[in-house]
Amino acid sequence: MTISEHLQELHGLPVFDFPDAGSKAELPSVPCVAWRIAVDSYDSEEEWEEAFARFLGAVDTTQVRALIVGPWSEAFESGPEPIVSALVEACDRLPRLRALFVGDIAYEECEISWINQGQVTLLLDAFPELLEFGVRGGQGLVFPAVRHEKLRSLTIEAGGLDAAVVRGVAASDLPSLEHLDLWLGTSWYGANADVSDLEPILAGTRLPSLKYLALRNSEIQDEVAVAVAGAPVVARLETLDLSMGTLGDEGAEALLNGQPLSHLKKLDLHHHFISKPMADRLAGAFGADGVEVDLSEDESAEGREDRYTAVAE
């Protein structure tokens, strides 16, 4: 799997690409789209901040509900610090902003492991009314523990997450968070967290509203599954997502022998290395309880002995 396409929607709104300078394209109704601002990663005559300044002057920003940061100049060499600063400075001009995604960059523009990031939590501090926040890229990502009263969805997509980022998320005080999606990644691209770093999340004490938990795209997926199998947080989930990683029979067995999962609406295990007999056991056991079990993308069927995450470089 590669990150081959840009986001198609955010906050339930279709994405509209803010036009290049000089374009005569007609702009849509401001609150009806998620606005994506991007410049050519390799050959742009305009910096992202300049495109954003044009955006601020072209639309009624008091009506903007969702904003997407696409590629910036040389994202493989420089982080988004000037972008973060520009957004923070404009926070008063975006009073209705409820969703923000930083780094909507496809692999043809910059591989996910090459995307440079920075201290993105400055944006959470600047926009206390945000409901959804997402970021792609783990290189240089800084995420200290934060408190945010309103945030309902947090997504961090990476080929490899540093343990400090995982610990920062786990230590954050997010009382309204319902959806948490972490791509832990592989050590080849900077992943160095272990299951102990996830303990505050798994214990269920930090995120009282959590309904959707994705701990995926991990080279330690079996260990994560073993930890999740007895984790208190699972009892209140509707969706458990352990997909896109190296999950095999050890992790599958732990899920079968662990706490009941019959309350789940969905158990997502796609892209896995589970043997067919074990996959049949999973489908039979949980399917009988009415749980939707996704066991698609059986990577073990390819005959390869090595295991790999769906997204790495």
PDB file of C-alpha atoms in Angstrom, residues 92-305:
ATOM      1  CA  ASP A  92      -8.831  34.773  14.783  1.00  0.00           C
ATOM      2  CA  ARG A  93      -9.794  34.894  11.110  1.00  0.00           C
ATOM      3  CA  LEU A  94     -10.912  31.234  11.172  1.00  0.00           C
ATOM      4  CA  PRO A  95     -13.439  31.151  14.037  1.00  0.00           C
ATOM      5  CA  ARG A  96     -15.523  28.310  12.515  1.00  0.00           C
ATOM      6  CA  LEU A  97     -12.623  26.010  11.651  1.00  0.00           C
ATOM      7  CA  ARG A  98     -13.485  22.555  12.949  1.00  0.00           C
ATOM      8  CA  ALA A  99     -11.175  20.244  10.982  1.00  0.00           C
ATOM      9  CA  LEU A 100      -7.504  20.572  10.045  1.00  0.00           C
ATOM     10  CA  PHE A 101      -5.156  18.118   8.326  1.00  0.00           C
ATOM     11  CA  VAL A 102      -1.443  18.842   7.880  1.00  0.00           C
ATOM     12  CA  GLY A 103       0.528  16.989   5.226  1.00  0.00           C
ATOM     13  CA  ASP A 104      -1.931  15.719   2.630  1.00  0.00           C
ATOM     14  CA  ILE A 105       0.951  14.651   0.394  1.00  0.00           C
ATOM     15  CA  ALA A 106       0.850  11.690  -1.999  1.00  0.00           C
ATOM     16  CA  TYR A 107       3.882   9.461  -2.482  1.00  0.00           C
ATOM     17  CA  GLU A 108       4.588  10.863  -5.949  1.00  0.00           C
ATOM     18  CA  GLU A 109       5.031  14.264  -4.294  1.00  0.00           C
ATOM     19  CA  CYS A 110       6.990  13.021  -1.291  1.00  0.00           C
ATOM     20  CA  GLU A 111       7.239   9.581   0.320  1.00  0.00           C
ATOM     21  CA  ILE A 112       5.541   9.475   3.716  1.00  0.00           C
ATOM     22  CA  SER A 113       8.805   8.734   5.541  1.00  0.00           C
ATOM     23  CA  TRP A 114      10.421  11.776   3.923  1.00  0.00           C
ATOM     24  CA  ILE A 115       7.751  14.271   4.980  1.00  0.00           C
ATOM     25  CA  ASN A 116       9.214  16.613   7.556  1.00  0.00           C
ATOM     26  CA  GLN A 117       6.969  17.728  10.382  1.00  0.00           C
ATOM     27  CA  GLY A 118       7.346  19.842  13.523  1.00  0.00           C
ATOM     28  CA  GLN A 119       5.457  20.732  16.697  1.00  0.00           C
ATOM     29  CA  VAL A 120       1.945  20.409  15.368  1.00  0.00           C
ATOM     30  CA  THR A 121       0.322  20.720  18.794  1.00  0.00           C
ATOM     31  CA  LEU A 122       0.736  24.492  18.487  1.00  0.00           C
ATOM     32  CA  LEU A 123      -2.261  24.253  16.157  1.00  0.00           C
ATOM     33  CA  LEU A 124      -4.359  22.492  18.780  1.00  0.00           C
ATOM     34  CA  ASP A 125      -3.523  25.271  21.215  1.00  0.00           C
ATOM     35  CA  ALA A 126      -4.456  27.937  18.647  1.00  0.00           C
ATOM     36  CA  PHE A 127      -7.757  26.339  17.623  1.00  0.00           C
ATOM     37  CA  PRO A 128      -9.610  25.242  20.772  1.00  0.00           C
ATOM     38  CA  GLU A 129     -12.808  24.577  18.793  1.00  0.00           C
ATOM     39  CA  LEU A 130     -11.260  21.963  16.493  1.00  0.00           C
ATOM     40  CA  LEU A 131     -13.141  18.672  16.295  1.00  0.00           C
ATOM     41  CA  GLU A 132     -10.814  16.827  13.905  1.00  0.00           C
ATOM     42  CA  PHE A 133      -7.049  16.973  13.543  1.00  0.00           C
ATOM     43  CA  GLY A 134      -4.759  14.890  11.383  1.00  0.00           C
ATOM     44  CA  VAL A 135      -1.128  14.850  10.339  1.00  0.00           C
ATOM     45  CA  ARG A 136       0.864  12.782   7.837  1.00  0.00           C
ATOM     46  CA  GLY A 137       4.587  12.203   8.253  1.00  0.00           C
ATOM     47  CA  GLY A 138       6.649  11.314  11.313  1.00  0.00           C
ATOM     48  CA  GLN A 139      10.056  12.787  10.472  1.00  0.00           C
ATOM     49  CA  GLY A 140      10.738  15.463  13.073  1.00  0.00           C
ATOM     50  CA  LEU A 141       7.185  15.274  14.409  1.00  0.00           C
ATOM     51  CA  VAL A 142       6.804  16.763  17.891  1.00  0.00           C
ATOM     52  CA  PHE A 143       3.678  16.012  19.910  1.00  0.00           C
ATOM     53  CA  PRO A 144       4.003  16.827  23.606  1.00  0.00           C
ATOM     54  CA  ALA A 145       1.089  16.050  25.886  1.00  0.00           C
ATOM     55  CA  VAL A 146      -1.742  18.546  25.389  1.00  0.00           C
ATOM     56  CA  ARG A 147      -5.207  19.239  26.698  1.00  0.00           C
ATOM     57  CA  HIS A 148      -7.988  19.947  24.249  1.00  0.00           C
ATOM     58  CA  GLU A 149     -11.601  19.990  25.374  1.00  0.00           C
ATOM     59  CA  LYS A 150     -13.368  19.639  22.018  1.00  0.00           C
ATOM     60  CA  LEU A 151     -11.223  17.360  19.816  1.00  0.00           C
ATOM     61  CA  ARG A 152     -13.133  14.265  18.714  1.00  0.00           C
ATOM     62  CA  SER A 153     -10.781  12.754  16.127  1.00  0.00           C
ATOM     63  CA  LEU A 154      -6.978  12.514  16.038  1.00  0.00           C
ATOM     64  CA  THR A 155      -5.070  10.806  13.214  1.00  0.00           C
ATOM     65  CA  ILE A 156      -1.297  10.477  12.838  1.00  0.00           C
ATOM     66  CA  GLU A 157      -0.138   8.677   9.709  1.00  0.00           C
ATOM     67  CA  ALA A 158       3.526   7.695   9.524  1.00  0.00           C
ATOM     68  CA  GLY A 159       5.942   5.106   8.234  1.00  0.00           C
ATOM     69  CA  GLY A 160       7.552   5.247  11.672  1.00  0.00           C
ATOM     70  CA  LEU A 161       6.519   7.083  14.850  1.00  0.00           C
ATOM     71  CA  ASP A 162       9.024   8.070  17.492  1.00  0.00           C
ATOM     72  CA  ALA A 163       8.205   6.800  20.975  1.00  0.00           C
ATOM     73  CA  ALA A 164       8.108  10.367  22.277  1.00  0.00           C
ATOM     74  CA  VAL A 165       5.186  11.118  19.948  1.00  0.00           C
ATOM     75  CA  VAL A 166       3.304   8.019  21.079  1.00  0.00           C
ATOM     76  CA  ARG A 167       3.921   8.893  24.722  1.00  0.00           C
ATOM     77  CA  GLY A 168       2.792  12.465  24.096  1.00  0.00           C
ATOM     78  CA  VAL A 169      -0.484  11.318  22.599  1.00  0.00           C
ATOM     79  CA  ALA A 170      -0.964   8.769  25.368  1.00  0.00           C
ATOM     80  CA  ALA A 171      -0.406  11.404  28.050  1.00  0.00           C
ATOM     81  CA  SER A 172      -2.725  13.974  26.456  1.00  0.00           C
ATOM     82  CA  ASP A 173      -5.951  14.998  28.134  1.00  0.00           C
ATOM     83  CA  LEU A 174      -8.605  14.706  25.416  1.00  0.00           C
ATOM     84  CA  PRO A 175     -11.951  14.189  27.146  1.00  0.00           C
ATOM     85  CA  SER A 176     -14.050  14.385  23.954  1.00  0.00           C
ATOM     86  CA  LEU A 177     -11.863  12.180  21.747  1.00  0.00           C
ATOM     87  CA  GLU A 178     -13.881   9.423  20.097  1.00  0.00           C
ATOM     88  CA  HIS A 179     -11.565   8.420  17.241  1.00  0.00           C
ATOM     89  CA  LEU A 180      -7.817   7.755  17.604  1.00  0.00           C
ATOM     90  CA  ASP A 181      -5.778   6.450  14.661  1.00  0.00           C
ATOM     91  CA  LEU A 182      -2.023   5.921  15.080  1.00  0.00           C
ATOM     92  CA  TRP A 183       0.201   4.422  12.385  1.00  0.00           C
ATOM     93  CA  LEU A 184       3.108   3.155  14.478  1.00  0.00           C
ATOM     94  CA  GLY A 185       5.286   2.065  11.550  1.00  0.00           C
ATOM     95  CA  THR A 186       8.590   0.265  11.289  1.00  0.00           C
ATOM     96  CA  SER A 187      12.026   0.763  12.849  1.00  0.00           C
ATOM     97  CA  TRP A 188      13.487   1.207   9.355  1.00  0.00           C
ATOM     98  CA  TYR A 189      11.752   4.587   9.323  1.00  0.00           C
ATOM     99  CA  GLY A 190      12.042   5.685  12.923  1.00  0.00           C
ATOM    100  CA  ALA A 191       9.511   3.641  14.878  1.00  0.00           C
ATOM    101  CA  ASN A 192      10.843   2.845  18.330  1.00  0.00           C
ATOM    102  CA  ALA A 193       7.766   2.689  20.553  1.00  0.00           C
ATOM    103  CA  ASP A 194       6.780  -0.448  22.425  1.00  0.00           C
ATOM    104  CA  VAL A 195       3.507  -1.500  24.017  1.00  0.00           C
ATOM    105  CA  SER A 196       4.433   0.107  27.338  1.00  0.00           C
ATOM    106  CA  ASP A 197       4.238   3.499  25.619  1.00  0.00           C
ATOM    107  CA  LEU A 198       0.595   2.726  24.784  1.00  0.00           C
ATOM    108  CA  GLU A 199      -0.355   1.812  28.348  1.00  0.00           C
ATOM    109  CA  PRO A 200      -2.211   5.055  29.237  1.00  0.00           C
ATOM    110  CA  ILE A 201      -4.380   4.564  26.141  1.00  0.00           C
ATOM    111  CA  LEU A 202      -4.983   0.872  26.757  1.00  0.00           C
ATOM    112  CA  ALA A 203      -5.765   1.412  30.436  1.00  0.00           C
ATOM    113  CA  GLY A 204      -8.761   3.493  29.435  1.00  0.00           C
ATOM    114  CA  THR A 205      -8.144   6.236  31.963  1.00  0.00           C
ATOM    115  CA  ARG A 206      -7.116   9.085  29.631  1.00  0.00           C
ATOM    116  CA  LEU A 207      -9.709   8.969  26.863  1.00  0.00           C
ATOM    117  CA  PRO A 208     -13.170   8.524  28.419  1.00  0.00           C
ATOM    118  CA  SER A 209     -15.107   9.044  25.161  1.00  0.00           C
ATOM    119  CA  LEU A 210     -13.065   6.753  22.893  1.00  0.00           C
ATOM    120  CA  LYS A 211     -15.099   4.533  20.532  1.00  0.00           C
ATOM    121  CA  TYR A 212     -12.688   3.912  17.652  1.00  0.00           C
ATOM    122  CA  LEU A 213      -9.123   2.814  18.336  1.00  0.00           C
ATOM    123  CA  ALA A 214      -6.649   2.117  15.541  1.00  0.00           C
ATOM    124  CA  LEU A 215      -3.131   1.034  16.489  1.00  0.00           C
ATOM    125  CA  ARG A 216      -1.971  -0.095  13.090  1.00  0.00           C
ATOM    126  CA  ASN A 217       0.675  -0.239  10.367  1.00  0.00           C
ATOM    127  CA  SER A 218       3.055  -1.657  12.969  1.00  0.00           C
ATOM    128  CA  GLU A 219       5.924  -4.114  12.844  1.00  0.00           C
ATOM    129  CA  ILE A 220       5.068  -5.075  16.453  1.00  0.00           C
ATOM    130  CA  GLN A 221       1.423  -5.806  15.612  1.00  0.00           C
ATOM    131  CA  ASP A 222       1.416  -9.163  17.424  1.00  0.00           C
ATOM    132  CA  GLU A 223       2.678  -7.526  20.615  1.00  0.00           C
ATOM    133  CA  VAL A 224       0.071  -4.795  20.275  1.00  0.00           C
ATOM    134  CA  ALA A 225      -2.668  -7.403  19.819  1.00  0.00           C
ATOM    135  CA  VAL A 226      -1.525  -9.297  22.918  1.00  0.00           C
ATOM    136  CA  ALA A 227      -1.660  -6.087  24.946  1.00  0.00           C
ATOM    137  CA  VAL A 228      -5.028  -5.072  23.510  1.00  0.00           C
ATOM    138  CA  ALA A 229      -6.541  -8.474  24.272  1.00  0.00           C
ATOM    139  CA  GLY A 230      -6.595  -7.650  27.976  1.00  0.00           C
ATOM    140  CA  ALA A 231      -6.829  -3.853  27.791  1.00  0.00           C
ATOM    141  CA  PRO A 232      -9.660  -2.179  29.731  1.00  0.00           C
ATOM    142  CA  VAL A 233     -10.260   0.403  27.003  1.00  0.00           C
ATOM    143  CA  VAL A 234     -11.570  -2.269  24.617  1.00  0.00           C
ATOM    144  CA  ALA A 235     -14.770  -2.746  26.596  1.00  0.00           C
ATOM    145  CA  ARG A 236     -16.144   0.602  25.448  1.00  0.00           C
ATOM    146  CA  LEU A 237     -14.960   0.503  21.829  1.00  0.00           C
ATOM    147  CA  GLU A 238     -17.155   0.103  18.779  1.00  0.00           C
ATOM    148  CA  THR A 239     -14.260  -0.396  16.346  1.00  0.00           C
ATOM    149  CA  LEU A 240     -10.872  -1.961  16.980  1.00  0.00           C
ATOM    150  CA  ASP A 241      -8.390  -1.573  14.132  1.00  0.00           C
ATOM    151  CA  LEU A 242      -5.130  -3.556  14.144  1.00  0.00           C
ATOM    152  CA  SER A 243      -4.740  -3.524  10.380  1.00  0.00           C
ATOM    153  CA  MET A 244      -1.897  -2.747   7.952  1.00  0.00           C
ATOM    154  CA  GLY A 245       0.797  -4.364  10.092  1.00  0.00           C
ATOM    155  CA  THR A 246       2.555  -7.660  10.652  1.00  0.00           C
ATOM    156  CA  LEU A 247      -0.226  -9.379  12.601  1.00  0.00           C
ATOM    157  CA  GLY A 248       0.145 -13.161  12.630  1.00  0.00           C
ATOM    158  CA  ASP A 249      -1.172 -16.192  14.472  1.00  0.00           C
ATOM    159  CA  GLU A 250       0.275 -15.136  17.843  1.00  0.00           C
ATOM    160  CA  GLY A 251      -1.708 -11.916  17.877  1.00  0.00           C
ATOM    161  CA  ALA A 252      -4.799 -13.606  16.470  1.00  0.00           C
ATOM    162  CA  GLU A 253      -4.684 -16.249  19.189  1.00  0.00           C
ATOM    163  CA  ALA A 254      -4.458 -13.563  21.853  1.00  0.00           C
ATOM    164  CA  LEU A 255      -7.577 -11.881  20.484  1.00  0.00           C
ATOM    165  CA  LEU A 256      -9.459 -15.190  20.495  1.00  0.00           C
ATOM    166  CA  ASN A 257      -8.435 -16.028  24.057  1.00  0.00           C
ATOM    167  CA  GLY A 258      -8.663 -12.517  25.497  1.00  0.00           C
ATOM    168  CA  GLN A 259     -11.590 -10.491  26.746  1.00  0.00           C
ATOM    169  CA  PRO A 260     -14.923 -10.729  24.881  1.00  0.00           C
ATOM    170  CA  LEU A 261     -15.115  -8.708  21.686  1.00  0.00           C
ATOM    171  CA  SER A 262     -18.749  -9.471  20.907  1.00  0.00           C
ATOM    172  CA  HIS A 263     -19.738  -5.839  21.617  1.00  0.00           C
ATOM    173  CA  LEU A 264     -17.631  -4.536  18.717  1.00  0.00           C
ATOM    174  CA  LYS A 265     -19.237  -3.413  15.505  1.00  0.00           C
ATOM    175  CA  LYS A 266     -16.018  -3.991  13.574  1.00  0.00           C
ATOM    176  CA  LEU A 267     -12.663  -5.703  14.019  1.00  0.00           C
ATOM    177  CA  ASP A 268     -10.344  -4.525  11.246  1.00  0.00           C
ATOM    178  CA  LEU A 269      -7.359  -6.801  10.609  1.00  0.00           C
ATOM    179  CA  HIS A 270      -6.801  -6.226   6.898  1.00  0.00           C
ATOM    180  CA  HIS A 271      -3.249  -6.613   5.577  1.00  0.00           C
ATOM    181  CA  HIS A 272      -2.189  -9.463   7.844  1.00  0.00           C
ATOM    182  CA  PHE A 273      -0.012 -12.585   8.024  1.00  0.00           C
ATOM    183  CA  ILE A 274      -2.509 -14.869   9.730  1.00  0.00           C
ATOM    184  CA  SER A 275      -2.683 -18.484   8.557  1.00  0.00           C
ATOM    185  CA  LYS A 276      -5.905 -19.585   6.881  1.00  0.00           C
ATOM    186  CA  PRO A 277      -6.929 -21.971   9.704  1.00  0.00           C
ATOM    187  CA  MET A 278      -6.490 -19.182  12.247  1.00  0.00           C
ATOM    188  CA  ALA A 279      -8.294 -16.683  10.012  1.00  0.00           C
ATOM    189  CA  ASP A 280     -11.204 -19.101   9.750  1.00  0.00           C
ATOM    190  CA  ARG A 281     -11.308 -19.361  13.541  1.00  0.00           C
ATOM    191  CA  LEU A 282     -11.381 -15.578  13.878  1.00  0.00           C
ATOM    192  CA  ALA A 283     -14.113 -15.163  11.298  1.00  0.00           C
ATOM    193  CA  GLY A 284     -16.188 -17.931  12.827  1.00  0.00           C
ATOM    194  CA  ALA A 285     -15.827 -16.864  16.445  1.00  0.00           C
ATOM    195  CA  PHE A 286     -16.387 -13.145  16.043  1.00  0.00           C
ATOM    196  CA  GLY A 287     -18.672 -13.350  13.047  1.00  0.00           C
ATOM    197  CA  ALA A 288     -21.037 -15.516  15.060  1.00  0.00           C
ATOM    198  CA  ASP A 289     -21.356 -12.624  17.510  1.00  0.00           C
ATOM    199  CA  GLY A 290     -22.289 -10.238  14.719  1.00  0.00           C
ATOM    200  CA  VAL A 291     -18.904  -8.510  14.578  1.00  0.00           C
ATOM    201  CA  GLU A 292     -17.789  -7.374  11.130  1.00  0.00           C
ATOM    202  CA  VAL A 293     -14.306  -8.892  10.730  1.00  0.00           C
ATOM    203  CA  ASP A 294     -12.090  -7.589   7.923  1.00  0.00           C
ATOM    204  CA  LEU A 295      -9.456 -10.182   7.053  1.00  0.00           C
ATOM    205  CA  SER A 296      -8.800  -8.967   3.529  1.00  0.00           C
ATOM    206  CA  GLU A 297      -5.312  -8.556   2.068  1.00  0.00           C
ATOM    207  CA  ASP A 298      -3.867 -11.839   3.317  1.00  0.00           C
ATOM    208  CA  GLU A 299      -0.178 -11.153   2.758  1.00  0.00           C
ATOM    209  CA  SER A 300       0.866 -14.642   3.889  1.00  0.00           C
ATOM    210  CA  ALA A 301      -0.775 -16.024   0.757  1.00  0.00           C
ATOM    211  CA  GLU A 302       2.061 -14.510  -1.285  1.00  0.00           C
ATOM    212  CA  GLY A 303       4.453 -17.078   0.137  1.00  0.00           C
ATOM    213  CA  ARG A 304       6.913 -14.534   1.530  1.00  0.00           C
ATOM    214  CA  GLU A 305       8.504 -15.411   4.841  1.00  0.00           C
TER     215      GLU A 305
END
